[in-house]
Amino acid sequence: RPDNSANGELTGYELGVVYFPEELPGLLDGFGVQASYTALDSSQDLPIYDEDDPTNPEPIGFDTVEMFGVSDSSFSVVLAYEKDDISSRLSYVWRDAFRYDNEAAIFANPLARYRAPETSLDFQLSYNVSENLVLTFDATNLTDEKFQAYYQQPDIYNFSSGIYSRTYALGLRYSL
């Protein structure tokens, strides 16, 4: 059977700001902030198949639901520093709960699965050792966030929980 949806629509808006104040005193010179907020409204038509005739590959109708993987709202805030040979970012991202798929029909015929709201705090630092060589350090999921998936009602039907790995990476970039 086909896995894709039929018609869909995604509308919304995003507001963003980047602000690096000029003439900050001393060590504060080079700091700035980037921030954004996104609000979305989505829909997709999921095909409905005849349960009594599994050999029929044609849908008998459609169920209109929100798009998979799309949160209604999200925001991010980034504290940035750019000065001489140093570049750094501390970023926080939040997204609202979202539908991510349907459970396989053989198990739940099908039940919508959702993800709980998610957050992430990440850090990036780079230092230009020379014109051609850059040293980098990246860290993700500094607050050791968990994720949770659930069937339609999070208080009753937990599907799974897990932890996104906290990662650290050192790197070198060399250009000719």
Short mmCIF file of C-alpha atoms in Angstrom, two decimals, residues 3-110:
data_model
loop_
_atom_site.label_atom_id
_atom_site.label_comp_id
_atom_site.label_asym_id
_atom_site.label_seq_id
_atom_site.Cartn_x
_atom_site.Cartn_y
_atom_site.Cartn_z
CA ASP A 3 2.81 5.26 2.45
CA ASN A 4 2.52 8.85 1.25
CA SER A 5 -0.23 11.27 2.03
CA ALA A 6 -2.35 13.06 -0.51
CA ASN A 7 -3.02 16.80 -0.46
CA GLY A 8 -1.48 18.95 2.24
CA GLU A 9 -1.19 22.56 3.28
CA LEU A 10 1.33 24.38 5.46
CA THR A 11 0.88 28.04 6.39
CA GLY A 12 2.41 30.24 9.04
CA TYR A 13 4.84 32.98 9.86
CA GLU A 14 8.28 33.45 11.36
CA LEU A 15 9.56 36.47 13.20
CA GLY A 16 13.27 36.90 13.70
CA VAL A 17 15.76 39.42 14.97
CA VAL A 18 19.52 39.69 14.90
CA TYR A 19 21.02 42.35 17.14
CA PHE A 20 24.71 43.06 17.65
CA PRO A 21 24.96 46.36 19.56
CA GLU A 22 27.78 48.60 18.47
CA GLU A 23 30.22 50.27 20.81
CA LEU A 24 29.82 47.93 23.78
CA PRO A 25 32.50 48.52 26.41
CA GLY A 26 35.55 46.26 26.84
CA LEU A 27 34.92 42.53 26.93
CA LEU A 28 31.23 42.98 26.02
CA ASP A 29 32.17 44.27 22.57
CA GLY A 30 31.27 41.50 20.10
CA PHE A 31 28.23 40.09 21.91
CA GLY A 32 24.91 39.84 20.14
CA VAL A 33 21.67 37.91 20.06
CA GLN A 34 19.68 36.09 17.41
CA ALA A 35 16.09 35.06 18.12
CA SER A 36 13.16 33.69 16.17
CA TYR A 37 9.60 32.51 16.71
CA THR A 38 7.65 30.36 14.25
CA ALA A 39 3.90 29.59 14.22
CA LEU A 40 2.54 27.06 11.74
CA ASP A 41 -0.80 25.55 10.80
CA SER A 42 -0.70 22.36 8.79
CA SER A 43 -2.99 19.71 7.38
CA GLN A 44 -2.59 16.61 5.24
CA ASP A 45 -5.01 14.06 3.85
CA LEU A 46 -4.15 10.53 4.96
CA PRO A 47 -5.62 7.74 2.84
CA ILE A 48 -8.12 5.36 4.45
CA TYR A 49 -8.19 1.79 3.13
CA ASP A 50 -10.91 -0.83 3.26
CA GLU A 51 -10.08 -3.08 6.23
CA ASP A 52 -12.42 -5.78 4.89
CA ASP A 53 -10.60 -5.91 1.53
CA PRO A 54 -6.82 -5.71 2.14
CA THR A 55 -6.17 -6.64 -1.51
CA ASN A 56 -7.64 -3.32 -2.71
CA PRO A 57 -4.74 -0.83 -3.03
CA GLU A 58 -7.06 2.13 -3.64
CA PRO A 59 -8.11 4.39 -0.74
CA ILE A 60 -11.80 4.54 0.10
CA GLY A 61 -11.48 8.00 1.63
CA PHE A 62 -9.19 10.41 3.41
CA ASP A 63 -8.71 11.58 7.00
CA THR A 64 -7.48 15.17 7.37
CA VAL A 65 -4.86 15.53 10.15
CA GLU A 66 -1.88 17.75 10.98
CA MET A 67 1.34 17.15 9.02
CA PHE A 68 3.82 14.70 10.46
CA GLY A 69 6.89 16.29 12.07
CA VAL A 70 5.48 19.84 12.15
CA SER A 71 5.10 21.69 15.47
CA ASP A 72 2.49 24.44 15.79
CA SER A 73 5.07 26.73 17.38
CA SER A 74 8.78 26.90 18.07
CA PHE A 75 11.38 29.44 19.10
CA SER A 76 15.12 29.80 19.35
CA VAL A 77 17.46 32.19 21.14
CA VAL A 78 21.16 32.37 20.39
CA LEU A 79 23.70 34.32 22.40
CA ALA A 80 26.55 35.04 20.00
CA TYR A 81 30.07 36.42 20.30
CA GLU A 82 32.14 37.54 17.31
CA LYS A 83 35.43 39.29 17.98
CA ASP A 84 38.75 39.10 16.20
CA ASP A 85 39.62 35.39 15.80
CA ILE A 86 36.92 34.02 18.15
CA SER A 87 33.37 33.01 17.22
CA SER A 88 30.95 31.45 19.70
CA ARG A 89 27.27 30.51 19.96
CA LEU A 90 25.13 29.30 22.84
CA SER A 91 21.74 28.34 21.42
CA TYR A 92 18.46 27.26 22.99
CA VAL A 93 15.71 25.77 20.83
CA TRP A 94 12.18 24.75 21.85
CA ARG A 95 9.45 23.16 19.78
CA ASP A 96 5.87 22.29 20.65
CA ALA A 97 4.52 18.75 20.67
CA PHE A 98 3.95 17.31 17.20
CA ARG A 99 2.45 14.30 15.45
CA TYR A 100 5.30 12.26 13.97
CA ASP A 101 3.53 9.25 12.41
CA ASN A 102 0.86 6.59 12.73
CA GLU A 103 1.53 3.26 14.37
CA ALA A 104 1.49 0.38 11.91
CA ALA A 105 -2.06 -0.69 11.12
CA ILE A 106 -1.36 -4.28 12.17
CA PHE A 107 -0.89 -3.09 15.77
CA ALA A 108 -3.26 -0.21 16.34
CA ASN A 109 -5.18 0.24 13.08
CA PRO A 110 -3.61 2.99 13.09
#
